[in-house]
Amino acid sequence: MDYIQQINQYQLKLNGSEYSKTTTKSYASNYKILQNVIGEDLLENVGKYATTMKHINSIIIKDKPITDNRIRDLLNAYTTLMKANKIPLRIIKKYQTTIKELNDKQNELYKNNTLTSENQKTNIISLQDLDDYITLLKEKEQTVHLILSMMKFTPQRVNEYAFMKLSSKEEYDGFDTTSKSLFNYVVDNGDDTYTIYYRQYGTTKTRPKEIQPQSNEVSVLLKEYILLNTINLGDKLFNYEAPQLSTLMTRTSKKYIGRSISSQLIRKIIVSAKFNGSNTEQKSFAESIGHSVSTENAIYNKEL
């Protein structure tokens, strides 16, 4: 059964376009996990809510019990499949109620201005420690060093770096809307400075502000990296898919400082250091990385 084809047809009919490649991969992964505990046919016993939830709650991932966030991801994927197959709303609503309960639980945790995850508490470092770590990587890990240096100014989601391509201003201006929506373009302005044009497309998430000139410090690092790695116009800046890049980031930090530093954790470190209190620059900063001030305060601005 091609569940991905089913949900893409549903999405196409609903919104006029299929799911993105990244979203499709996420759904495929979720369906595989569900099939391991529910059975090959995910819709055969969809009406047996209690039994299904018992199976889902028993899932072990990497030798650890499944988290609430992971359960929520699975249920979101599952209910999308139900809608695509016109499962009765009374059945879907049972799963949607559980999703809402998990969302409410998470929101309550976010209201507390402290770190909520044991993993984050174990791996969090100060902004000064982050600066020292970035300096340490200068001659050792070029890719991670550049990404972290860029993140210090605008800590984007790790997916954004996996979709970066090098372009000239003339070339970028000639792209049509569809081409501009496929990648984030690191544009060489021709004067030793760079501007990143973030793709804008239909999504449930807020996109980063479209045009973001890079600081002189980042522009120097970009030029060095591009020359050292012989990156030509049209080439990807970082030759990794998003999951690989995420793994590279945490594996590198584990190797050098014994901590698993994810892009989300970097956001918490930087936002907390900048805005743990009132700051008139916060609105502009929040827009640059693709969310609202309220989201920034709720999720990332914490006492460290």
GROMACS .gro file of C-alpha atoms in nm:
model
  304
    1MET     CA    1   0.000   0.000   0.000
    2ASP     CA    2   0.147   0.333  -0.105
    3TYR     CA    3   0.052   0.553   0.187
    4ILE     CA    4   0.273   0.837   0.064
    5GLN     CA    5   0.090   0.844  -0.268
    6GLN     CA    6  -0.242   0.852  -0.083
    7ILE     CA    7  -0.155   1.148   0.138
    8ASN     CA    8   0.007   1.337  -0.151
    9GLN     CA    9  -0.309   1.297  -0.357
   10TYR     CA   10  -0.510   1.419  -0.058
   11GLN     CA   11  -0.277   1.719  -0.011
   12LEU     CA   12  -0.287   1.800  -0.383
   13LYS     CA   13  -0.665   1.801  -0.383
   14LEU     CA   14  -0.679   2.006  -0.062
   15ASN     CA   15  -0.408   2.266  -0.128
   16GLY     CA   16  -0.311   2.235  -0.493
   17SER     CA   17   0.037   2.090  -0.429
   18GLU     CA   18   0.194   1.778  -0.285
   19TYR     CA   19   0.392   1.765   0.038
   20SER     CA   20   0.756   1.877   0.027
   21LYS     CA   21   1.034   1.620   0.000
   22THR     CA   22   1.127   1.673   0.366
   23THR     CA   23   0.768   1.631   0.488
   24THR     CA   24   0.723   1.323   0.270
   25LYS     CA   25   1.033   1.161   0.422
   26SER     CA   26   0.904   1.237   0.770
   27TYR     CA   27   0.565   1.080   0.698
   28ALA     CA   28   0.729   0.772   0.543
   29SER     CA   29   0.944   0.727   0.855
   30ASN     CA   30   0.640   0.764   1.082
   31TYR     CA   31   0.437   0.509   0.884
   32LYS     CA   32   0.721   0.258   0.902
   33ILE     CA   33   0.736   0.294   1.282
   34LEU     CA   34   0.358   0.256   1.308
   35GLN     CA   35   0.361  -0.054   1.087
   36ASN     CA   36   0.615  -0.217   1.318
   37VAL     CA   37   0.371  -0.201   1.610
   38ILE     CA   38   0.025  -0.189   1.450
   39GLY     CA   39   0.072  -0.409   1.145
   40GLU     CA   40   0.134  -0.371   0.774
   41ASP     CA   41  -0.219  -0.244   0.707
   42LEU     CA   42  -0.243   0.074   0.916
   43LEU     CA   43  -0.614   0.119   0.846
   44GLU     CA   44  -0.737  -0.232   0.921
   45ASN     CA   45  -0.790  -0.173   1.294
   46VAL     CA   46  -0.796   0.205   1.296
   47GLY     CA   47  -1.124   0.202   1.492
   48LYS     CA   48  -0.962   0.020   1.786
   49TYR     CA   49  -0.832   0.340   1.946
   50ALA     CA   50  -0.736   0.201   2.290
   51THR     CA   51  -0.542  -0.093   2.146
   52THR     CA   52  -0.367   0.129   1.892
   53MET     CA   53  -0.260   0.380   2.157
   54LYS     CA   54  -0.132   0.098   2.378
   55HIS     CA   55   0.091  -0.019   2.093
   56ILE     CA   56   0.214   0.335   2.021
   57ASN     CA   57   0.290   0.409   2.386
   58SER     CA   58   0.498   0.089   2.405
   59ILE     CA   59   0.737   0.198   2.129
   60ILE     CA   60   1.106   0.205   2.218
   61ILE     CA   61   1.335   0.433   2.011
   62LYS     CA   62   1.712   0.405   2.055
   63ASP     CA   63   1.665   0.207   2.377
   64LYS     CA   64   1.442   0.477   2.529
   65PRO     CA   65   1.064   0.500   2.573
   66ILE     CA   66   0.890   0.707   2.310
   67THR     CA   67   0.850   1.076   2.398
   68ASP     CA   68   0.529   1.279   2.390
   69ASN     CA   69   0.663   1.481   2.096
   70ARG     CA   70   0.730   1.165   1.897
   71ILE     CA   71   0.384   1.029   1.976
   72ARG     CA   72   0.235   1.356   1.855
   73ASP     CA   73   0.434   1.331   1.528
   74LEU     CA   74   0.312   0.975   1.472
   75LEU     CA   75  -0.049   1.068   1.540
   76ASN     CA   76  -0.034   1.369   1.310
   77ALA     CA   77   0.093   1.144   1.030
   78TYR     CA   78  -0.166   0.878   1.117
   79THR     CA   79  -0.464   1.117   1.116
   80THR     CA   80  -0.349   1.260   0.782
   81LEU     CA   81  -0.361   0.909   0.638
   82MET     CA   82  -0.707   0.860   0.790
   83LYS     CA   83  -0.835   1.179   0.627
   84ALA     CA   84  -0.687   1.075   0.292
   85ASN     CA   85  -0.881   0.748   0.316
   86LYS     CA   86  -1.204   0.913   0.438
   87ILE     CA   87  -1.209   0.735   0.775
   88PRO     CA   88  -1.518   0.848   0.972
   89LEU     CA   89  -1.464   1.173   1.162
   90ARG     CA   90  -1.579   1.019   1.491
   91ILE     CA   91  -1.277   0.785   1.478
   92ILE     CA   92  -1.031   1.055   1.370
   93LYS     CA   93  -1.148   1.283   1.652
   94LYS     CA   94  -1.033   1.033   1.918
   95TYR     CA   95  -0.676   1.060   1.791
   96GLN     CA   96  -0.704   1.436   1.744
   97THR     CA   97  -0.812   1.470   2.107
   98THR     CA   98  -0.494   1.293   2.215
   99ILE     CA   99  -0.287   1.526   1.992
  100LYS     CA  100  -0.453   1.826   2.155
  101GLU     CA  101  -0.385   1.687   2.504
  102LEU     CA  102  -0.017   1.641   2.415
  103ASN     CA  103  -0.001   1.994   2.271
  104ASP     CA  104  -0.161   2.138   2.586
  105LYS     CA  105   0.083   1.948   2.804
  106GLN     CA  106   0.379   2.081   2.606
  107ASN     CA  107   0.246   2.437   2.615
  108GLU     CA  108   0.219   2.421   2.993
  109LEU     CA  109   0.583   2.315   3.013
  110TYR     CA  110   0.684   2.604   2.784
  111LYS     CA  111   0.521   2.857   3.018
  112ASN     CA  112   0.784   2.772   3.278
  113ASN     CA  113   1.094   2.982   3.205
  114THR     CA  114   1.332   2.689   3.260
  115LEU     CA  115   1.462   2.404   3.048
  116THR     CA  116   1.208   2.121   3.040
  117SER     CA  117   1.404   1.837   2.882
  118GLU     CA  118   1.657   1.632   3.076
  119ASN     CA  119   1.854   1.598   2.754
  120GLN     CA  120   1.872   1.977   2.718
  121LYS     CA  121   1.968   2.022   3.083
  122THR     CA  122   2.255   1.776   3.033
  123ASN     CA  123   2.385   1.929   2.710
  124ILE     CA  124   2.325   2.303   2.750
  125ILE     CA  125   2.630   2.531   2.748
  126SER     CA  126   2.675   2.907   2.793
  127LEU     CA  127   2.716   3.152   2.506
  128GLN     CA  128   3.083   3.193   2.601
  129ASP     CA  129   3.129   2.815   2.590
  130LEU     CA  130   2.964   2.815   2.247
  131ASP     CA  131   3.206   3.084   2.127
  132ASP     CA  132   3.502   2.880   2.256
  133TYR     CA  133   3.367   2.568   2.084
  134ILE     CA  134   3.331   2.752   1.751
  135THR     CA  135   3.690   2.880   1.780
  136LEU     CA  136   3.812   2.527   1.853
  137LEU     CA  137   3.658   2.402   1.527
  138LYS     CA  138   3.819   2.667   1.305
  139GLU     CA  139   4.100   2.444   1.173
  140LYS     CA  140   3.936   2.109   1.247
  141GLU     CA  141   3.580   2.097   1.113
  142GLN     CA  142   3.519   2.348   0.834
  143THR     CA  143   3.153   2.272   0.766
  144VAL     CA  144   3.035   2.274   1.127
  145HIS     CA  145   3.252   2.578   1.203
  146LEU     CA  146   3.087   2.780   0.925
  147ILE     CA  147   2.732   2.674   1.014
  148LEU     CA  148   2.783   2.756   1.382
  149SER     CA  149   2.939   3.091   1.290
  150MET     CA  150   2.632   3.169   1.080
  151MET     CA  151   2.398   3.048   1.354
  152LYS     CA  152   2.555   3.289   1.604
  153PHE     CA  153   2.391   3.572   1.410
  154THR     CA  154   2.070   3.402   1.292
  155PRO     CA  155   2.024   3.049   1.431
  156GLN     CA  156   1.812   2.892   1.161
  157ARG     CA  157   1.666   2.542   1.169
  158VAL     CA  158   1.922   2.290   1.048
  159ASN     CA  159   1.707   2.218   0.739
  160GLU     CA  160   1.778   2.569   0.610
  161TYR     CA  161   2.152   2.497   0.576
  162ALA     CA  162   2.087   2.172   0.387
  163PHE     CA  163   1.902   2.369   0.117
  164MET     CA  164   2.165   2.640   0.048
  165LYS     CA  165   2.306   2.696  -0.299
  166LEU     CA  166   2.563   2.947  -0.422
  167SER     CA  167   2.446   3.205  -0.675
  168SER     CA  168   2.542   3.541  -0.821
  169LYS     CA  169   2.304   3.837  -0.793
  170GLU     CA  170   2.254   3.842  -1.169
  171GLU     CA  171   2.177   3.471  -1.178
  172TYR     CA  172   1.937   3.491  -0.880
  173ASP     CA  173   1.746   3.785  -1.031
  174GLY     CA  174   1.687   3.572  -1.341
  175PHE     CA  175   1.525   3.284  -1.152
  176ASP     CA  176   1.148   3.239  -1.171
  177THR     CA  177   0.934   3.206  -0.857
  178THR     CA  178   0.941   2.825  -0.867
  179SER     CA  179   1.323   2.813  -0.880
  180LYS     CA  180   1.348   3.059  -0.591
  181SER     CA  181   1.118   2.838  -0.381
  182LEU     CA  182   1.338   2.527  -0.412
  183PHE     CA  183   1.655   2.645  -0.235
  184ASN     CA  184   1.795   2.911  -0.006
  185TYR     CA  185   2.042   3.105  -0.219
  186VAL     CA  186   2.371   3.239  -0.082
  187VAL     CA  187   2.420   3.527  -0.324
  188ASP     CA  188   2.767   3.666  -0.396
  189ASN     CA  189   2.715   4.041  -0.419
  190GLY     CA  190   3.046   4.087  -0.605
  191ASP     CA  191   3.203   4.304  -0.337
  192ASP     CA  192   3.320   4.036  -0.090
  193THR     CA  193   2.981   4.037   0.084
  194TYR     CA  194   2.697   3.784   0.071
  195THR     CA  195   2.321   3.794   0.110
  196ILE     CA  196   2.104   3.490   0.181
  197TYR     CA  197   1.767   3.478   0.004
  198TYR     CA  198   1.549   3.231   0.196
  199ARG     CA  199   1.295   3.038  -0.007
  200GLN     CA  200   0.932   3.127   0.050
  201TYR     CA  201   0.668   2.859  -0.006
  202GLY     CA  202   0.340   2.730   0.132
  203THR     CA  203   0.398   2.566   0.470
  204THR     CA  204   0.240   2.541   0.813
  205LYS     CA  205   0.561   2.685   0.961
  206THR     CA  206   0.669   3.048   0.952
  207ARG     CA  207   0.950   3.101   0.704
  208PRO     CA  208   1.261   3.310   0.783
  209LYS     CA  209   1.261   3.666   0.653
  210GLU     CA  210   1.337   3.638   0.281
  211ILE     CA  211   1.637   3.871   0.230
  212GLN     CA  212   1.912   3.863   0.494
  213PRO     CA  213   2.248   4.038   0.427
  214GLN     CA  214   2.532   3.861   0.607
  215SER     CA  215   2.770   4.035   0.845
  216ASN     CA  216   3.125   4.112   0.739
  217GLU     CA  217   3.248   3.837   0.972
  218VAL     CA  218   3.024   3.574   0.813
  219SER     CA  219   3.097   3.701   0.461
  220VAL     CA  220   3.471   3.652   0.517
  221LEU     CA  221   3.411   3.296   0.639
  222LEU     CA  222   3.179   3.221   0.348
  223LYS     CA  223   3.435   3.338   0.095
  224GLU     CA  224   3.710   3.130   0.256
  225TYR     CA  225   3.490   2.819   0.265
  226ILE     CA  226   3.376   2.861  -0.096
  227LEU     CA  227   3.733   2.899  -0.223
  228LEU     CA  228   3.877   2.615  -0.013
  229ASN     CA  229   3.604   2.372  -0.121
  230THR     CA  230   3.589   2.487  -0.486
  231ILE     CA  231   3.217   2.560  -0.470
  232ASN     CA  232   3.087   2.694  -0.801
  233LEU     CA  233   2.771   2.887  -0.883
  234GLY     CA  234   2.478   2.647  -0.865
  235ASP     CA  235   2.652   2.409  -0.623
  236LYS     CA  236   2.511   2.324  -0.283
  237LEU     CA  237   2.702   2.498  -0.005
  238PHE     CA  238   2.687   2.194   0.222
  239ASN     CA  239   2.670   1.854   0.054
  240TYR     CA  240   2.437   1.695   0.309
  241GLU     CA  241   2.070   1.613   0.339
  242ALA     CA  242   1.901   1.764   0.645
  243PRO     CA  243   1.909   1.446   0.862
  244GLN     CA  244   2.278   1.392   0.780
  245LEU     CA  245   2.358   1.752   0.865
  246SER     CA  246   2.174   1.726   1.195
  247THR     CA  247   2.371   1.412   1.282
  248LEU     CA  248   2.699   1.580   1.182
  249MET     CA  249   2.629   1.874   1.415
  250THR     CA  250   2.557   1.662   1.723
  251ARG     CA  251   2.829   1.406   1.649
  252THR     CA  252   3.091   1.680   1.614
  253SER     CA  253   2.997   1.849   1.943
  254LYS     CA  254   3.000   1.513   2.118
  255LYS     CA  255   3.349   1.447   1.983
  256TYR     CA  256   3.505   1.779   2.086
  257ILE     CA  257   3.319   1.891   2.399
  258GLY     CA  258   3.126   1.583   2.512
  259ARG     CA  259   2.783   1.746   2.459
  260SER     CA  260   2.513   1.684   2.198
  261ILE     CA  261   2.451   2.037   2.070
  262SER     CA  262   2.158   2.044   1.827
  263SER     CA  263   2.040   2.342   1.624
  264GLN     CA  264   1.741   2.376   1.857
  265LEU     CA  265   1.970   2.389   2.159
  266ILE     CA  266   2.183   2.655   1.990
  267ARG     CA  267   1.867   2.861   1.942
  268LYS     CA  268   1.797   2.836   2.314
  269ILE     CA  269   2.154   2.938   2.403
  270ILE     CA  270   2.156   3.241   2.173
  271VAL     CA  271   1.800   3.361   2.233
  272SER     CA  272   1.836   3.325   2.611
  273ALA     CA  273   2.164   3.517   2.613
  274LYS     CA  274   2.023   3.796   2.395
  275PHE     CA  275   1.668   3.833   2.519
  276ASN     CA  276   1.623   3.704   2.874
  277GLY     CA  277   1.435   4.022   2.951
  278SER     CA  278   1.295   4.309   2.745
  279ASN     CA  279   1.475   4.387   2.420
  280THR     CA  280   1.355   4.608   2.135
  281GLU     CA  281   1.558   4.404   1.883
  282GLN     CA  282   1.376   4.081   1.961
  283LYS     CA  283   1.094   4.121   1.708
  284SER     CA  284   1.338   4.167   1.418
  285PHE     CA  285   1.551   3.875   1.538
  286ALA     CA  286   1.248   3.646   1.572
  287GLU     CA  287   1.135   3.728   1.218
  288SER     CA  288   1.482   3.656   1.079
  289ILE     CA  289   1.472   3.295   1.201
  290GLY     CA  290   1.110   3.231   1.114
  291HIS     CA  291   0.886   3.259   1.419
  292SER     CA  292   0.706   3.509   1.643
  293VAL     CA  293   0.831   3.675   1.962
  294SER     CA  294   0.577   3.474   2.163
  295THR     CA  295   0.710   3.149   2.017
  296GLU     CA  296   1.066   3.262   2.080
  297ASN     CA  297   0.992   3.336   2.445
  298ALA     CA  298   0.787   3.021   2.498
  299ILE     CA  299   1.024   2.770   2.341
  300TYR     CA  300   1.373   2.921   2.327
  301ASN     CA  301   1.409   3.200   2.585
  302LYS     CA  302   1.500   3.012   2.904
  303GLU     CA  303   1.698   3.056   3.223
  304LEU     CA  304   2.025   2.870   3.165
   0.00000   0.00000   0.00000
